[in-house]
Coordinates of C-alpha atoms in Angstrom, one line a residue:
M94 CA -3.7 25.9 9.8
G95 CA -2.7 29.8 10.4
A96 CA 0.1 29.4 13.2
E97 CA 3.2 31.2 12.9
P98 CA 5.9 29.0 11.2
T99 CA 9.2 28.1 13.1
G100 CA 12.4 26.9 11.5
S101 CA 14.1 27.6 8.2
A102 CA 14.4 25.2 5.0
R103 CA 17.6 23.4 4.8
S104 CA 17.9 20.8 2.1
A105 CA 20.8 18.7 0.3
F106 CA 20.9 17.4 -3.2
Q107 CA 22.5 13.8 -2.2
Q108 CA 22.5 11.0 -5.3
G109 CA 22.7 13.0 -8.5
A110 CA 20.5 13.9 -11.0
V111 CA 18.3 11.0 -12.2
R112 CA 18.4 10.5 -16.1
T113 CA 15.1 11.3 -17.3
S114 CA 13.3 11.3 -20.6
I115 CA 9.4 12.2 -20.1
Q116 CA 8.3 14.6 -22.4
P117 CA 5.4 17.4 -21.5
N118 CA 2.2 15.8 -21.9
D119 CA -1.4 15.8 -21.0
H120 CA -1.6 12.5 -18.9
P121 CA -4.1 13.0 -16.2
Y122 CA -1.8 11.1 -13.7
M123 CA 1.6 12.6 -14.6
N124 CA 0.1 16.2 -14.2
G125 CA -1.0 17.7 -11.3
A126 CA -1.0 15.8 -7.7
W127 CA 0.9 13.0 -9.6
A128 CA 3.3 15.2 -11.7
P129 CA 6.6 13.1 -10.9
Q130 CA 9.9 14.4 -9.2
H131 CA 13.1 13.6 -10.0
I132 CA 15.6 15.1 -7.3
E133 CA 16.6 13.6 -4.3
H134 CA 16.6 15.6 -1.0
T135 CA 17.7 15.3 2.1
A136 CA 16.3 18.0 4.5
E137 CA 16.2 19.3 8.2
D138 CA 15.0 22.3 9.8
M139 CA 12.3 22.6 8.0
V140 CA 9.7 25.1 8.6
V141 CA 7.1 24.2 10.7
F142 CA 3.8 25.6 11.3
G143 CA 2.6 24.3 14.9
A144 CA 5.0 22.5 16.8
I145 CA 6.4 18.7 16.6
P146 CA 5.3 16.6 19.7
T147 CA 8.0 15.4 21.6
D148 CA 6.2 12.2 22.8
I149 CA 6.8 10.7 19.2
D150 CA 9.6 8.6 17.9
G151 CA 9.4 7.0 14.6
V152 CA 9.6 7.2 10.8
Y153 CA 7.1 7.3 8.4
V154 CA 7.4 6.0 5.2
R155 CA 5.4 6.3 2.0
N156 CA 6.4 4.6 -1.8
T157 CA 5.3 6.7 -4.7
E158 CA 5.0 5.7 -8.6
N159 CA 7.2 8.3 -10.1
P160 CA 8.0 7.8 -13.9
V161 CA 11.2 8.7 -15.1
H162 CA 11.0 7.9 -18.6
Q163 CA 8.7 8.5 -21.5
P164 CA 6.8 5.7 -21.4
L165 CA 6.4 3.0 -24.1
G166 CA 2.8 3.4 -25.4
R167 CA 0.0 4.1 -22.8
Y168 CA 1.0 4.8 -19.4
H169 CA -0.7 3.6 -16.4
P170 CA 0.3 5.3 -12.9
F171 CA 1.0 2.1 -11.2
D172 CA 3.8 1.6 -13.9
G173 CA 6.0 4.5 -12.2
D174 CA 9.4 3.7 -10.6
G175 CA 9.4 3.7 -6.9
M176 CA 10.6 6.5 -5.0
V177 CA 10.3 6.1 -1.1
H178 CA 9.8 9.2 1.2
A179 CA 10.7 8.8 4.8
I180 CA 10.5 11.6 7.7
T181 CA 12.0 10.8 11.1
L182 CA 10.5 12.2 14.2
K183 CA 12.3 12.3 17.5
D184 CA 12.6 14.6 20.1
G185 CA 10.4 17.1 18.4
K186 CA 12.9 17.1 15.6
A187 CA 12.3 16.0 12.0
A188 CA 14.4 14.7 8.6
Y189 CA 13.6 14.1 5.4
R190 CA 14.4 12.1 2.6
N191 CA 13.2 10.8 -0.4
R192 CA 15.5 8.2 -2.8
F193 CA 14.3 6.3 -5.5
V194 CA 14.3 2.3 -5.2
R195 CA 17.4 1.2 -7.2
T196 CA 15.8 -2.0 -8.3
K197 CA 17.4 -3.7 -11.9
G198 CA 14.8 -2.2 -13.9
F199 CA 15.5 1.2 -12.8
E200 CA 19.2 0.7 -13.4
A201 CA 18.8 -0.7 -17.0
E202 CA 16.6 2.1 -17.7
Q203 CA 19.0 4.6 -16.4
A204 CA 22.0 3.2 -18.0
E205 CA 19.8 3.2 -21.3
G206 CA 18.3 6.6 -20.6
R207 CA 14.6 5.7 -22.0
A208 CA 12.0 2.9 -20.9
L209 CA 12.5 -0.3 -21.8
W210 CA 9.3 -1.8 -20.6
A211 CA 5.9 -1.3 -21.4
G212 CA 2.9 -1.4 -18.5
L213 CA 0.4 -2.6 -17.4
A214 CA -1.9 -0.7 -20.3
E215 CA 0.0 -2.4 -23.3
H216 CA 0.6 -5.7 -24.5
P217 CA 3.7 -7.1 -23.7
S218 CA 5.6 -7.8 -26.7
L219 CA 6.2 -4.2 -26.5
S220 CA 8.4 -4.6 -24.2
E221 CA 12.2 -4.7 -24.8
R222 CA 13.1 -7.1 -22.4
P223 CA 11.6 -9.9 -20.3
G224 CA 9.9 -8.7 -17.4
W225 CA 8.9 -9.8 -13.5
G226 CA 6.6 -11.6 -11.6
A227 CA 2.9 -12.9 -12.3
H228 CA 2.2 -10.7 -15.6
G229 CA 6.0 -11.3 -16.8
G230 CA 5.8 -8.5 -19.2
L231 CA 6.2 -5.7 -16.7
K232 CA 8.6 -4.2 -15.1
D233 CA 8.8 -4.6 -11.6
S234 CA 9.1 -1.2 -10.2
S235 CA 8.8 -1.8 -6.2
S236 CA 6.4 1.3 -6.6
T237 CA 3.5 -0.4 -4.5
D238 CA 3.7 -1.3 -1.1
V239 CA 6.4 -0.4 1.8
I240 CA 6.7 -1.6 5.2
I241 CA 9.4 -2.0 8.0
H242 CA 10.8 -5.3 8.7
A243 CA 14.1 -6.6 10.7
G244 CA 15.2 -3.2 11.1
A245 CA 14.6 -2.3 7.1
I246 CA 12.3 -1.0 4.8
L247 CA 11.0 -3.5 2.4
S248 CA 9.3 -2.5 -0.8
T249 CA 7.7 -4.4 -3.1
F250 CA 5.4 -4.7 -6.4
Y251 CA 1.8 -5.6 -6.9
Q252 CA 2.7 -8.3 -9.6
C253 CA 4.8 -10.1 -7.8
G254 CA 8.8 -9.3 -7.8
E255 CA 11.9 -8.7 -5.8
G256 CA 12.0 -7.3 -2.1
Y257 CA 14.2 -4.7 -1.7
R258 CA 15.7 -3.4 1.5
L259 CA 16.7 0.3 2.5
D260 CA 17.7 1.8 5.7
P261 CA 14.7 3.3 7.1
F262 CA 16.7 6.3 8.5
T263 CA 19.0 7.1 5.5
L264 CA 17.0 5.6 2.9
D265 CA 20.6 3.9 1.9
P266 CA 20.1 0.2 0.1
L267 CA 20.6 -2.8 1.7
P268 CA 21.1 -6.0 0.1
S269 CA 17.5 -7.3 -1.6
A270 CA 15.7 -10.3 0.4
D271 CA 17.6 -13.3 -0.5
W272 CA 14.6 -15.2 1.0
C273 CA 12.4 -14.0 -2.0
P274 CA 10.8 -17.5 -4.2
A275 CA 11.5 -17.6 -7.8
E276 CA 8.0 -16.4 -8.3
G277 CA 8.4 -13.3 -6.5
I278 CA 6.4 -11.8 -3.4
S279 CA 3.2 -9.8 -4.1
A280 CA 2.9 -6.1 -2.3
H281 CA 1.1 -6.5 1.3
P282 CA 3.3 -8.8 3.1
K283 CA 2.5 -8.1 6.8
V284 CA 4.7 -8.2 10.0
D285 CA 3.5 -9.3 13.1
E286 CA 5.0 -6.8 15.7
K287 CA 4.3 -9.4 18.7
T288 CA 6.6 -11.5 16.9
G289 CA 8.6 -9.8 14.4
E290 CA 7.9 -12.4 11.8
L291 CA 7.0 -11.4 8.4
L292 CA 4.0 -13.2 6.3
F293 CA 4.0 -12.9 2.5
F294 CA 2.4 -14.4 -0.4
N295 CA 2.8 -14.7 -4.2
Y296 CA 0.8 -15.6 -7.4
S297 CA 1.5 -16.8 -10.3
K298 CA 0.1 -18.6 -13.9
T299 CA 1.9 -21.6 -13.1
A300 CA 0.2 -24.1 -10.9
P301 CA 0.0 -24.3 -8.1
F302 CA -0.5 -20.8 -8.9
M303 CA 0.4 -19.1 -5.2
H304 CA 2.8 -19.8 -2.3
Y305 CA 2.7 -18.4 1.2
G306 CA 5.8 -18.1 3.5
V307 CA 7.2 -16.9 6.7
V308 CA 10.2 -14.8 7.4
G309 CA 11.7 -14.4 11.0
P310 CA 12.4 -11.2 12.9
D311 CA 16.4 -11.8 11.8
N312 CA 15.5 -11.8 8.0
Q313 CA 15.9 -15.6 7.6
L314 CA 13.3 -18.0 5.7
K315 CA 11.5 -20.1 8.3
H316 CA 8.6 -21.7 5.9
L317 CA 7.4 -21.8 2.5
T318 CA 4.6 -23.6 1.1
P319 CA 2.4 -24.0 -2.0
V320 CA -1.3 -23.2 -2.2
P321 CA -2.9 -24.6 -5.0
L322 CA -5.4 -22.7 -6.5
P323 CA -7.9 -23.7 -9.6
G324 CA -5.9 -21.3 -12.1
A325 CA -4.1 -18.2 -12.2
R326 CA -5.7 -15.3 -9.6
L327 CA -5.1 -12.1 -8.8
P328 CA -5.0 -11.6 -5.0
H329 CA -3.4 -8.5 -3.9
D330 CA -3.8 -8.3 0.3
M331 CA -3.9 -10.7 2.9
A332 CA -4.5 -10.7 7.2
F333 CA -3.6 -12.6 9.9
T334 CA -4.8 -13.5 13.4
T335 CA -2.2 -14.9 16.1
N336 CA -2.3 -18.6 14.7
Y337 CA -3.7 -18.1 11.0
S338 CA -3.2 -16.6 7.9
I339 CA -5.9 -15.5 5.8
L340 CA -5.7 -15.6 1.9
N341 CA -8.2 -15.6 -0.8
D342 CA -9.3 -16.8 -4.1
F343 CA -11.5 -14.0 -5.7
P344 CA -13.6 -14.3 -9.0
L345 CA -11.8 -11.7 -10.7
F346 CA -8.9 -12.7 -12.6
W347 CA -7.5 -12.8 -16.1
E348 CA -9.3 -14.4 -19.2
E349 CA -7.4 -18.0 -19.1
H350 CA -7.8 -18.4 -23.0
L351 CA -6.3 -15.0 -24.0
L352 CA -3.1 -15.6 -21.6
P353 CA -1.3 -17.5 -24.3
K354 CA -1.9 -14.7 -27.0
G355 CA -0.4 -12.0 -24.0
Y356 CA -3.6 -10.6 -23.1
H357 CA -4.3 -9.6 -19.7
V358 CA -7.7 -8.9 -19.5
A359 CA -9.5 -9.6 -16.0
R360 CA -12.9 -10.4 -16.1
F361 CA -15.2 -10.5 -13.2
H362 CA -17.3 -13.9 -13.0
A363 CA -20.3 -12.4 -10.5
D364 CA -21.8 -16.2 -10.5
M365 CA -18.6 -17.7 -8.7
K366 CA -18.4 -17.1 -4.9
S367 CA -15.2 -15.5 -3.0
R368 CA -12.8 -18.2 -1.4
F369 CA -10.8 -17.4 1.8
G370 CA -7.9 -20.1 2.7
I371 CA -7.2 -20.0 6.4
I372 CA -3.8 -21.7 6.9
P373 CA -2.0 -22.1 10.2
R374 CA 0.8 -19.7 10.8
F375 CA 3.5 -22.5 9.5
G376 CA 1.0 -25.0 7.6
S377 CA 1.2 -26.4 4.5
A378 CA -1.7 -27.2 1.8
E379 CA -2.9 -29.8 3.3
D380 CA -3.9 -27.5 6.3
V381 CA -5.9 -25.1 4.4
K382 CA -9.9 -24.7 5.3
W383 CA -11.5 -22.9 2.8
F384 CA -14.5 -21.3 3.3
E385 CA -17.0 -19.5 0.4
A386 CA -18.2 -15.8 0.4
D387 CA -20.2 -13.2 -1.5
A388 CA -18.6 -12.5 -4.9
T389 CA -16.6 -9.5 -4.7
Y390 CA -13.1 -8.0 -4.7
V391 CA -11.0 -6.9 -2.1
L392 CA -8.0 -4.4 -2.6
H393 CA -7.0 -3.9 0.9
F394 CA -8.2 -5.8 4.5
L395 CA -7.9 -4.0 8.1
N396 CA -7.1 -6.5 10.4
A397 CA -7.8 -10.0 11.5
W398 CA -8.4 -11.8 15.0
E399 CA -9.7 -14.9 16.5
D400 CA -12.8 -15.0 18.4
G401 CA -13.4 -18.2 20.0
D402 CA -14.1 -20.6 17.0
E403 CA -14.2 -18.0 14.6
I404 CA -11.9 -15.8 12.7
V405 CA -13.1 -12.3 12.3
M406 CA -12.0 -10.2 9.2
D407 CA -12.7 -6.4 8.1
G408 CA -11.8 -5.1 4.7
Y409 CA -12.9 -3.4 2.1
F410 CA -15.5 -4.9 0.0
Q411 CA -15.9 -3.8 -3.4
D412 CA -19.8 -3.5 -4.7
N413 CA -18.7 -3.1 -8.1
P414 CA -15.5 -4.8 -9.2
V415 CA -15.6 -4.1 -12.8
P416 CA -17.5 -0.6 -13.3
D417 CA -18.6 0.4 -16.5
T418 CA -16.6 3.4 -18.0
S419 CA -17.2 6.5 -16.2
P420 CA -18.6 9.5 -18.1
D421 CA -16.2 11.9 -16.7
A422 CA -13.1 10.6 -17.4
W423 CA -10.4 12.3 -19.8
P424 CA -10.9 11.0 -23.6
A425 CA -8.3 8.6 -24.3
Y426 CA -7.8 7.4 -20.4
E427 CA -11.3 6.2 -19.8
R428 CA -10.6 2.6 -18.7
I429 CA -7.7 4.0 -16.6
M430 CA -9.0 6.5 -14.9
T431 CA -12.4 4.4 -14.3
F432 CA -10.4 1.5 -12.3
L433 CA -8.6 4.3 -10.5
D434 CA -11.6 5.9 -9.2
Q435 CA -13.0 4.4 -5.8
N436 CA -16.3 6.0 -6.3
M437 CA -17.1 3.5 -9.4
L438 CA -15.2 0.4 -7.6
Q439 CA -17.3 1.1 -4.4
P440 CA -15.6 -0.5 -1.6
K441 CA -17.4 -0.6 1.7
L442 CA -15.9 -1.6 5.4
H443 CA -17.1 -5.4 5.6
R444 CA -17.0 -7.4 8.0
W445 CA -16.2 -11.5 7.6
R446 CA -16.6 -14.5 10.4
F447 CA -15.4 -17.8 9.4
N448 CA -16.2 -20.4 11.7
L449 CA -13.5 -23.4 12.0
K450 CA -15.9 -25.9 13.4
T451 CA -18.7 -25.4 11.2
G452 CA -17.3 -24.1 8.1
A453 CA -19.7 -21.3 8.1
T454 CA -19.3 -17.5 6.7
T455 CA -21.1 -14.7 7.9
E456 CA -20.9 -11.1 6.9
T457 CA -22.2 -7.9 7.8
R458 CA -21.8 -4.5 6.2
L459 CA -20.2 -1.5 8.8
D460 CA -20.7 1.1 6.9
D461 CA -22.0 2.1 3.4
R462 CA -19.8 5.2 2.8
V463 CA -17.0 4.7 0.1
L464 CA -13.7 4.3 2.1
E465 CA -10.3 2.1 1.4
F466 CA -7.0 1.8 2.1
G467 CA -7.2 1.9 5.9
V468 CA -4.8 1.6 8.7
I469 CA -4.7 0.4 12.3
N470 CA -2.2 1.0 15.1
N471 CA -0.1 -1.9 14.0
Q472 CA 0.3 -3.1 17.5
F473 CA -3.1 -4.6 17.5
A474 CA -2.1 -6.4 14.0
G475 CA -3.7 -9.6 14.4
V476 CA -5.4 -9.4 17.7
K477 CA -8.9 -7.9 18.5
Y478 CA -8.8 -4.2 18.2
R479 CA -11.1 -1.1 18.5
Y480 CA -9.6 1.8 15.9
A481 CA -9.2 2.1 12.2
Y482 CA -9.1 5.1 9.7
S483 CA -9.9 4.8 6.5
A484 CA -8.9 7.3 3.3
V485 CA -11.8 9.0 1.8
S486 CA -11.1 9.4 -1.9
K487 CA -12.1 12.4 -4.5
P488 CA -15.0 11.0 -7.3
G489 CA -13.1 10.6 -10.6
W490 CA -9.7 10.2 -8.9
F491 CA -7.0 8.3 -7.1
L492 CA -6.8 10.7 -4.6
F493 CA -7.4 11.1 -1.0
T494 CA -9.3 13.8 0.1
G495 CA -9.5 12.9 4.1
V496 CA -9.9 10.2 6.6
V497 CA -12.5 8.5 8.6
K498 CA -11.7 7.3 12.2
H499 CA -13.9 4.4 13.4
D500 CA -14.6 3.0 17.0
M501 CA -15.4 -0.7 15.9
D502 CA -16.8 -1.6 19.2
T503 CA -19.3 1.5 19.3
G504 CA -19.9 1.9 15.8
D505 CA -19.1 6.0 15.8
S506 CA -17.2 7.5 13.6
W507 CA -15.5 11.0 12.9
T508 CA -14.4 12.6 9.9
I509 CA -11.4 15.1 8.7
E510 CA -11.0 17.0 5.7
F511 CA -7.4 18.3 4.1
G512 CA -8.9 21.1 3.0
P513 CA -9.5 22.5 -0.8
E514 CA -7.1 21.1 -2.8
R515 CA -5.2 19.3 -0.9
Y516 CA -4.4 15.5 -1.2
G517 CA -3.0 13.3 1.3
S518 CA -1.5 10.0 1.7
E519 CA -2.6 7.0 3.3
P520 CA -2.0 7.7 6.7
G521 CA 0.1 6.1 9.6
F522 CA -1.0 5.7 13.3
A523 CA 2.1 6.4 15.4
P524 CA 1.5 5.4 19.1
R525 CA 2.3 8.0 21.9
I526 CA 5.6 7.1 23.8
G527 CA 4.4 5.1 26.8
A528 CA 0.8 5.1 25.7
T529 CA -1.4 2.5 27.2
E530 CA -4.6 3.0 24.9
E531 CA -5.0 2.2 21.3
D532 CA -5.6 5.5 20.2
D533 CA -3.4 7.5 22.3
G534 CA -1.0 8.8 19.3
Y535 CA -0.8 10.7 16.0
L536 CA -2.3 10.0 12.8
I537 CA 0.3 11.5 10.1
T538 CA 0.3 11.9 6.4
Y539 CA 1.8 13.6 3.5
V540 CA -0.5 16.3 2.1
S541 CA 0.3 18.2 -1.2
D542 CA -1.3 21.5 -1.5
M543 CA -1.5 22.2 -5.6
I544 CA -2.8 25.6 -4.5
E545 CA 0.4 26.3 -2.6
D546 CA 2.4 24.1 -4.8
R547 CA 4.1 22.4 -1.6
S548 CA 3.8 19.2 -0.2
E549 CA 3.8 18.7 3.8
C550 CA 3.7 16.1 6.6
V551 CA 1.0 17.0 8.6
I552 CA 0.2 15.5 12.1
Y553 CA -2.8 14.8 13.8
D554 CA -3.7 14.3 17.6
A555 CA -5.3 11.0 16.9
R556 CA -7.8 11.7 20.1
R557 CA -8.6 15.3 18.5
L558 CA -8.9 15.2 14.8
A559 CA -11.3 18.1 15.2
D560 CA -8.7 20.6 16.3
G561 CA -6.7 20.2 13.2
P562 CA -2.9 19.2 13.0
V563 CA -0.8 20.0 15.5
A564 CA 2.5 20.2 13.4
R565 CA 2.7 21.1 9.3
I566 CA 6.2 20.2 8.4
I567 CA 6.6 21.5 5.1
L568 CA 8.8 19.5 2.7
P569 CA 11.3 20.9 0.1
E570 CA 9.4 19.9 -3.1
R571 CA 6.3 19.0 -4.0
I572 CA 6.3 15.1 -3.9
S573 CA 4.2 12.8 -6.2
S574 CA 1.0 11.1 -5.2
G575 CA 1.0 7.2 -4.9
T576 CA -0.6 4.1 -3.0
H577 CA 0.8 3.1 0.5
A578 CA 2.7 3.8 3.4
T579 CA 3.5 2.9 7.1
W580 CA 4.8 3.9 10.5
S581 CA 7.1 2.4 12.2
Q582 CA 8.5 3.0 15.9
G583 CA 12.2 3.8 16.1
A584 CA 13.0 1.8 19.3
T585 CA 11.8 -1.2 17.3
I586 CA 13.5 -0.3 14.2
R587 CA 16.8 0.3 16.6
A588 CA 16.8 -3.2 18.5
S589 CA 16.1 -5.0 15.3
Q590 CA 19.1 -3.7 13.6
A591 CA 21.2 -4.3 16.8
A592 CA 19.8 -7.5 16.7
N593 CA 20.6 -8.4 13.2
A594 CA 24.1 -6.7 13.4
A595 CA 25.0 -9.0 16.2

């Protein structure tokens, strides 16, 4: 990290200052690495340590929870407004932009100059206007997940909401996804890069409690079906294979008797089984095959594929979905900090096998370390893969301190640490132009250095992680921490944009 820098920072303020009403406070997730930013930048010719590879072409995009207004009641970091950070890498050069997602809630609060909706930690009666999604009292901040489909960024909200679309290169807002069902869509829709199709689900408090759908590469809805569940559930992610999608029904869900009173209290039913619903890609409710498995909750899955009569799926099995309060949590924020601490939830890399002929489920623990927020080379999504990249979390905090690379065939693994007081994003895997091997490419992340008070886009050679970064691109401002990120190949984006413009 001591290489001489090249280039000079040039940044231009683009959109005008957003109206903010946040007051000084001691909230652990509104300060430090989670301190919000309110300036939108466009930057080129940034300071670079090392050299940006010339055999990379695409966009790395991160979504962040970035609050704009003084909260109504207690603030939970998942309440923050969506801000998208995108860095375009091509021909050894980089261009960076960050923009707020102009959701309906964001625009309404900008007009009023204050918060209008309470958040996850408050009773919905504190909200001044009706909310969105499964909860019903929350603002759809579109600050959770981000993917790229049909030539556009798609930003989504974990409690279900609208799908907000942006141009990947300019971050200009595009028309929202008009194919969204009335119940909205959850975070973590999936893109099959082999077909260009997007697979999504949603959930709600009214029967049938879940829907599943498919959107074509032309951004048009191709399929939508109900997936009846026994009651309101809290699924967060899904997986897919070449021919199937895998949905879930975990024994962690809202207490049904409290919902009429407006209280959204989740309980883990350890005596119940986890259930996984496997549906053909264009199947209906009658086609779903349900499989039982050990009780847990899973925030994120890595990948799934077909192996003869079996579906194999990897993800992060929580050993402790509802932990006791952390003794190290800050006073007044104990439960918020506990449920954000991966070391309390204890997610472990895990494998499920579902036999489509016998209905049997088998499970295997792949790694006993606390790991989460995994990514792969997206060109291998839905098929047999070999390499995975999982985030390492700081005990007590929702912050990432490093990455573990797994060879899923041999069981070998390698770890990189970002350094003292340096916290990264969920990484993205960028295949090298012309690559023929799965791990021939680059691992990219944003890292916030709290000692230097700056953020960087950091690029590693995925095959030589121990060598450290090949490039560190200094961003114009330290960015707020957040959840999800993605990488998309430039050629794929340009081809999709051209096809959909024809």
